[in-house]
mmCIF file of N, CA and C in Angstrom:
data_model
loop_
_atom_site.group_PDB
_atom_site.id
_atom_site.type_symbol
_atom_site.label_atom_id
_atom_site.label_comp_id
_atom_site.label_asym_id
_atom_site.label_seq_id
_atom_site.Cartn_x
_atom_site.Cartn_y
_atom_site.Cartn_z
ATOM 1 N N MET A 11 1.701 70.370 -6.814
ATOM 2 C CA MET A 11 2.264 69.051 -6.955
ATOM 3 C C MET A 11 1.622 68.366 -8.164
ATOM 4 N N PRO A 12 2.418 67.762 -9.027
ATOM 5 C CA PRO A 12 1.875 67.059 -10.193
ATOM 6 C C PRO A 12 1.038 65.854 -9.764
ATOM 7 N N GLU A 13 0.074 65.491 -10.609
ATOM 8 C CA GLU A 13 -0.790 64.351 -10.322
ATOM 9 C C GLU A 13 -0.773 63.379 -11.485
ATOM 10 N N VAL A 14 -0.982 62.115 -11.149
ATOM 11 C CA VAL A 14 -1.055 61.059 -12.148
ATOM 12 C C VAL A 14 -2.261 60.199 -11.816
ATOM 13 N N THR A 15 -3.022 59.827 -12.823
ATOM 14 C CA THR A 15 -4.151 58.918 -12.633
ATOM 15 C C THR A 15 -3.740 57.549 -13.144
ATOM 16 N N ILE A 16 -3.931 56.550 -12.298
ATOM 17 C CA ILE A 16 -3.600 55.179 -12.681
ATOM 18 C C ILE A 16 -4.873 54.354 -12.623
ATOM 19 N N LYS A 17 -5.180 53.693 -13.720
ATOM 20 C CA LYS A 17 -6.331 52.796 -13.763
ATOM 21 C C LYS A 17 -5.809 51.366 -13.693
ATOM 22 N N TYR A 18 -6.446 50.560 -12.845
ATOM 23 C CA TYR A 18 -5.991 49.192 -12.678
ATOM 24 C C TYR A 18 -7.197 48.264 -12.600
ATOM 25 N N LYS A 19 -6.963 46.997 -12.869
ATOM 26 C CA LYS A 19 -8.046 46.021 -12.855
ATOM 27 C C LYS A 19 -8.030 45.162 -11.597
ATOM 28 N N LYS A 20 -6.853 44.810 -11.121
ATOM 29 C CA LYS A 20 -6.747 43.890 -9.989
ATOM 30 C C LYS A 20 -6.549 44.664 -8.681
ATOM 31 N N PRO A 21 -7.227 44.263 -7.609
ATOM 32 C CA PRO A 21 -7.057 44.927 -6.311
ATOM 33 C C PRO A 21 -5.629 44.807 -5.776
ATOM 34 N N GLU A 22 -4.906 43.769 -6.194
ATOM 35 C CA GLU A 22 -3.525 43.598 -5.751
ATOM 36 C C GLU A 22 -2.646 44.753 -6.215
ATOM 37 N N THR A 23 -2.986 45.324 -7.349
ATOM 38 C CA THR A 23 -2.215 46.450 -7.876
ATOM 39 C C THR A 23 -2.231 47.615 -6.906
ATOM 40 N N LEU A 24 -3.382 47.889 -6.307
ATOM 41 C CA LEU A 24 -3.481 48.975 -5.337
ATOM 42 C C LEU A 24 -2.613 48.688 -4.120
ATOM 43 N N LYS A 25 -2.587 47.450 -3.672
ATOM 44 C CA LYS A 25 -1.736 47.089 -2.531
ATOM 45 C C LYS A 25 -0.263 47.343 -2.848
ATOM 46 N N ILE A 26 0.142 46.990 -4.049
ATOM 47 C CA ILE A 26 1.531 47.197 -4.461
ATOM 48 C C ILE A 26 1.845 48.688 -4.523
ATOM 49 N N LEU A 27 0.923 49.469 -5.095
ATOM 50 C CA LEU A 27 1.147 50.916 -5.185
ATOM 51 C C LEU A 27 1.248 51.553 -3.804
ATOM 52 N N LYS A 28 0.429 51.098 -2.869
ATOM 53 C CA LYS A 28 0.500 51.630 -1.506
ATOM 54 C C LYS A 28 1.845 51.300 -0.865
ATOM 55 N N GLY A 29 2.355 50.115 -1.146
ATOM 56 C CA GLY A 29 3.674 49.744 -0.639
ATOM 57 C C GLY A 29 4.769 50.611 -1.226
ATOM 58 N N LEU A 30 4.693 50.874 -2.516
ATOM 59 C CA LEU A 30 5.685 51.733 -3.172
ATOM 60 C C LEU A 30 5.602 53.172 -2.687
ATOM 61 N N ALA A 31 4.400 53.607 -2.333
ATOM 62 C CA ALA A 31 4.210 54.990 -1.883
ATOM 63 C C ALA A 31 5.044 55.287 -0.643
ATOM 64 N N LYS A 32 5.208 54.306 0.217
ATOM 65 C CA LYS A 32 6.006 54.500 1.433
ATOM 66 C C LYS A 32 7.463 54.795 1.094
ATOM 67 N N TYR A 33 7.985 54.122 0.077
ATOM 68 C CA TYR A 33 9.400 54.243 -0.258
ATOM 69 C C TYR A 33 9.703 55.417 -1.185
ATOM 70 N N PHE A 34 8.759 55.782 -2.025
ATOM 71 C CA PHE A 34 9.009 56.833 -3.006
ATOM 72 C C PHE A 34 8.326 58.149 -2.687
ATOM 73 N N ASP A 35 7.758 58.265 -1.513
ATOM 74 C CA ASP A 35 7.175 59.508 -1.009
ATOM 75 C C ASP A 35 6.113 60.092 -1.949
ATOM 76 N N PHE A 36 5.083 59.306 -2.251
ATOM 77 C CA PHE A 36 3.936 59.842 -2.977
ATOM 78 C C PHE A 36 2.663 59.413 -2.274
ATOM 79 N N LYS A 37 1.591 60.123 -2.543
ATOM 80 C CA LYS A 37 0.311 59.866 -1.893
ATOM 81 C C LYS A 37 -0.622 59.129 -2.844
ATOM 82 N N ILE A 38 -1.475 58.310 -2.261
ATOM 83 C CA ILE A 38 -2.496 57.622 -3.038
ATOM 84 C C ILE A 38 -3.849 58.055 -2.511
ATOM 85 N N SER A 39 -4.656 58.575 -3.399
ATOM 86 C CA SER A 39 -6.018 58.930 -3.009
ATOM 87 C C SER A 39 -6.956 58.240 -3.982
ATOM 88 N N SER A 40 -7.914 57.533 -3.436
ATOM 89 C CA SER A 40 -8.857 56.843 -4.300
ATOM 90 C C SER A 40 -10.026 57.766 -4.591
ATOM 91 N N SER A 41 -10.385 57.807 -5.829
ATOM 92 C CA SER A 41 -11.502 58.635 -6.254
ATOM 93 C C SER A 41 -12.448 57.766 -7.045
ATOM 94 N N LYS A 42 -13.675 57.655 -6.569
ATOM 95 C CA LYS A 42 -14.651 56.835 -7.274
ATOM 96 C C LYS A 42 -15.499 57.671 -8.218
ATOM 97 N N LYS A 43 -15.205 58.958 -8.316
ATOM 98 C CA LYS A 43 -15.944 59.793 -9.254
ATOM 99 C C LYS A 43 -15.457 59.479 -10.662
ATOM 100 N N GLU A 44 -16.377 59.060 -11.462
ATOM 101 C CA GLU A 44 -16.057 58.712 -12.825
ATOM 102 C C GLU A 44 -16.522 59.835 -13.745
ATOM 103 N N VAL A 45 -15.615 60.376 -14.498
ATOM 104 C CA VAL A 45 -15.959 61.433 -15.433
ATOM 105 C C VAL A 45 -16.143 60.794 -16.797
ATOM 106 N N ARG A 46 -17.320 60.999 -17.382
ATOM 107 C CA ARG A 46 -17.617 60.416 -18.681
ATOM 108 C C ARG A 46 -17.916 61.523 -19.673
ATOM 109 N N SER A 47 -17.853 61.178 -20.928
ATOM 110 C CA SER A 47 -18.162 62.124 -21.989
ATOM 111 C C SER A 47 -19.187 61.501 -22.921
ATOM 112 N N ILE A 48 -20.273 62.230 -23.176
ATOM 113 C CA ILE A 48 -21.312 61.778 -24.094
ATOM 114 C C ILE A 48 -21.462 62.840 -25.168
ATOM 115 N N ASN A 49 -21.191 62.462 -26.394
ATOM 116 C CA ASN A 49 -21.252 63.377 -27.539
ATOM 117 C C ASN A 49 -20.453 64.650 -27.285
ATOM 118 N N GLY A 50 -19.284 64.511 -26.674
ATOM 119 C CA GLY A 50 -18.408 65.657 -26.432
ATOM 120 C C GLY A 50 -18.756 66.480 -25.203
ATOM 121 N N VAL A 51 -19.807 66.089 -24.471
ATOM 122 C CA VAL A 51 -20.205 66.815 -23.266
ATOM 123 C C VAL A 51 -19.722 66.024 -22.055
ATOM 124 N N THR A 52 -18.938 66.680 -21.188
ATOM 125 C CA THR A 52 -18.406 66.013 -20.009
ATOM 126 C C THR A 52 -19.490 65.874 -18.951
ATOM 127 N N ILE A 53 -19.689 64.653 -18.476
ATOM 128 C CA ILE A 53 -20.672 64.350 -17.443
ATOM 129 C C ILE A 53 -19.910 64.059 -16.154
ATOM 130 N N ILE A 54 -20.190 64.832 -15.115
ATOM 131 C CA ILE A 54 -19.545 64.651 -13.823
ATOM 132 C C ILE A 54 -20.619 64.214 -12.833
ATOM 133 N N PRO A 55 -20.382 63.150 -12.071
ATOM 134 C CA PRO A 55 -21.379 62.696 -11.099
ATOM 135 C C PRO A 55 -21.729 63.791 -10.089
ATOM 136 N N ALA A 56 -22.964 63.798 -9.670
ATOM 137 C CA ALA A 56 -23.437 64.812 -8.730
ATOM 138 C C ALA A 56 -22.854 64.582 -7.343
ATOM 139 N N ASP A 57 -22.790 65.658 -6.579
ATOM 140 C CA ASP A 57 -22.344 65.580 -5.195
ATOM 141 C C ASP A 57 -23.515 65.088 -4.357
ATOM 142 N N LYS A 58 -23.385 63.934 -3.738
ATOM 143 C CA LYS A 58 -24.486 63.349 -2.972
ATOM 144 C C LYS A 58 -24.734 64.088 -1.667
ATOM 145 N N ASN A 59 -23.845 64.987 -1.310
ATOM 146 C CA ASN A 59 -24.020 65.757 -0.078
ATOM 147 C C ASN A 59 -24.859 67.018 -0.305
ATOM 148 N N ALA A 60 -25.208 67.300 -1.530
ATOM 149 C CA ALA A 60 -26.007 68.493 -1.830
ATOM 150 C C ALA A 60 -27.390 68.356 -1.192
ATOM 151 N N ASP A 61 -27.891 69.458 -0.643
ATOM 152 C CA ASP A 61 -29.184 69.445 0.043
ATOM 153 C C ASP A 61 -30.150 70.381 -0.680
ATOM 154 N N PRO A 62 -31.053 69.835 -1.510
ATOM 155 C CA PRO A 62 -31.971 70.682 -2.262
ATOM 156 C C PRO A 62 -33.124 71.231 -1.421
ATOM 157 N N SER A 63 -33.223 70.840 -0.165
ATOM 158 C CA SER A 63 -34.339 71.309 0.665
ATOM 159 C C SER A 63 -34.298 72.829 0.872
ATOM 160 N N ASP A 64 -33.126 73.432 0.716
ATOM 161 C CA ASP A 64 -33.029 74.885 0.829
ATOM 162 C C ASP A 64 -33.810 75.595 -0.277
ATOM 163 N N LEU A 65 -34.019 74.906 -1.383
ATOM 164 C CA LEU A 65 -34.721 75.508 -2.515
ATOM 165 C C LEU A 65 -36.239 75.460 -2.351
ATOM 166 N N SER A 66 -36.735 74.654 -1.439
ATOM 167 C CA SER A 66 -38.184 74.501 -1.306
ATOM 168 C C SER A 66 -38.865 75.825 -0.966
ATOM 169 N N GLU A 67 -38.261 76.620 -0.121
ATOM 170 C CA GLU A 67 -38.852 77.913 0.233
ATOM 171 C C GLU A 67 -38.917 78.829 -0.985
ATOM 172 N N LEU A 68 -37.907 78.761 -1.809
ATOM 173 C CA LEU A 68 -37.859 79.599 -3.012
ATOM 174 C C LEU A 68 -39.040 79.287 -3.938
ATOM 175 N N PHE A 69 -39.351 78.004 -4.113
ATOM 176 C CA PHE A 69 -40.398 77.621 -5.045
ATOM 177 C C PHE A 69 -41.797 77.609 -4.427
ATOM 178 N N THR A 70 -41.928 77.405 -3.131
ATOM 179 C CA THR A 70 -43.255 77.353 -2.527
ATOM 180 C C THR A 70 -43.899 78.731 -2.475
ATOM 181 N N THR A 71 -43.121 79.774 -2.545
ATOM 182 C CA THR A 71 -43.684 81.126 -2.504
ATOM 183 C C THR A 71 -44.076 81.641 -3.884
ATOM 184 N N LYS A 72 -43.887 80.853 -4.937
ATOM 185 C CA LYS A 72 -44.083 81.334 -6.304
ATOM 186 C C LYS A 72 -45.409 80.953 -6.948
ATOM 187 N N ASN A 73 -46.226 80.122 -6.347
ATOM 188 C CA ASN A 73 -47.504 79.711 -6.925
ATOM 189 C C ASN A 73 -47.317 79.164 -8.348
ATOM 190 N N ILE A 74 -46.487 78.138 -8.474
ATOM 191 C CA ILE A 74 -46.193 77.520 -9.766
ATOM 192 C C ILE A 74 -47.048 76.261 -9.917
ATOM 193 N N ASP A 75 -47.750 76.156 -11.051
ATOM 194 C CA ASP A 75 -48.553 74.977 -11.352
ATOM 195 C C ASP A 75 -47.719 74.044 -12.239
ATOM 196 N N ALA A 76 -47.429 72.847 -11.747
ATOM 197 C CA ALA A 76 -46.565 71.918 -12.467
ATOM 198 C C ALA A 76 -47.138 71.536 -13.825
ATOM 199 N N SER A 77 -48.429 71.312 -13.907
ATOM 200 C CA SER A 77 -49.056 70.938 -15.168
ATOM 201 C C SER A 77 -48.909 72.060 -16.202
ATOM 202 N N LYS A 78 -49.154 73.268 -15.789
ATOM 203 C CA LYS A 78 -49.032 74.416 -16.694
ATOM 204 C C LYS A 78 -47.577 74.608 -17.122
ATOM 205 N N LEU A 79 -46.668 74.415 -16.199
ATOM 206 C CA LEU A 79 -45.248 74.550 -16.508
ATOM 207 C C LEU A 79 -44.818 73.522 -17.550
ATOM 208 N N ARG A 80 -45.260 72.271 -17.403
ATOM 209 C CA ARG A 80 -44.914 71.239 -18.378
ATOM 210 C C ARG A 80 -45.435 71.592 -19.769
ATOM 211 N N LYS A 81 -46.658 72.065 -19.834
ATOM 212 C CA LYS A 81 -47.240 72.406 -21.142
ATOM 213 C C LYS A 81 -46.507 73.557 -21.815
ATOM 214 N N GLN A 82 -46.077 74.539 -21.029
ATOM 215 C CA GLN A 82 -45.400 75.703 -21.609
ATOM 216 C C GLN A 82 -43.934 75.432 -21.931
ATOM 217 N N ALA A 83 -43.235 74.739 -21.045
ATOM 218 C CA ALA A 83 -41.805 74.599 -21.185
ATOM 219 C C ALA A 83 -41.389 73.413 -22.048
ATOM 220 N N TRP A 84 -42.203 72.360 -22.105
ATOM 221 C CA TRP A 84 -41.788 71.144 -22.789
ATOM 222 C C TRP A 84 -42.594 70.906 -24.061
ATOM 223 N N GLN A 85 -42.716 71.913 -24.867
ATOM 224 C CA GLN A 85 -43.412 71.763 -26.131
ATOM 225 C C GLN A 85 -42.495 71.088 -27.129
ATOM 226 N N ARG A 86 -43.059 70.196 -27.926
ATOM 227 C CA ARG A 86 -42.252 69.452 -28.908
ATOM 228 C C ARG A 86 -42.629 69.873 -30.313
ATOM 229 N N GLY A 87 -41.955 70.841 -30.844
ATOM 230 C CA GLY A 87 -42.079 71.247 -32.237
ATOM 231 C C GLY A 87 -43.498 71.329 -32.766
ATOM 232 N N GLN A 88 -44.359 71.992 -32.056
ATOM 233 C CA GLN A 88 -45.748 72.076 -32.499
ATOM 234 C C GLN A 88 -45.944 73.162 -33.516
#
């Protein structure tokens, strides 16, 4: 099914569109995910339902020193 994105400023516009949807058989789904572009790179908001706690076991078994990691990985043109 084809999709159309409509951007509006006034909340009344959404009410009108919902009314029209009943008569013209289309669906309205609100999406608050805003896709932005910075220097040509598309930025998509993260999924807030993601659970990073599953990764804790992966990293706790590795004996990683955060200070040493910062010094090795984040060198600035030395």
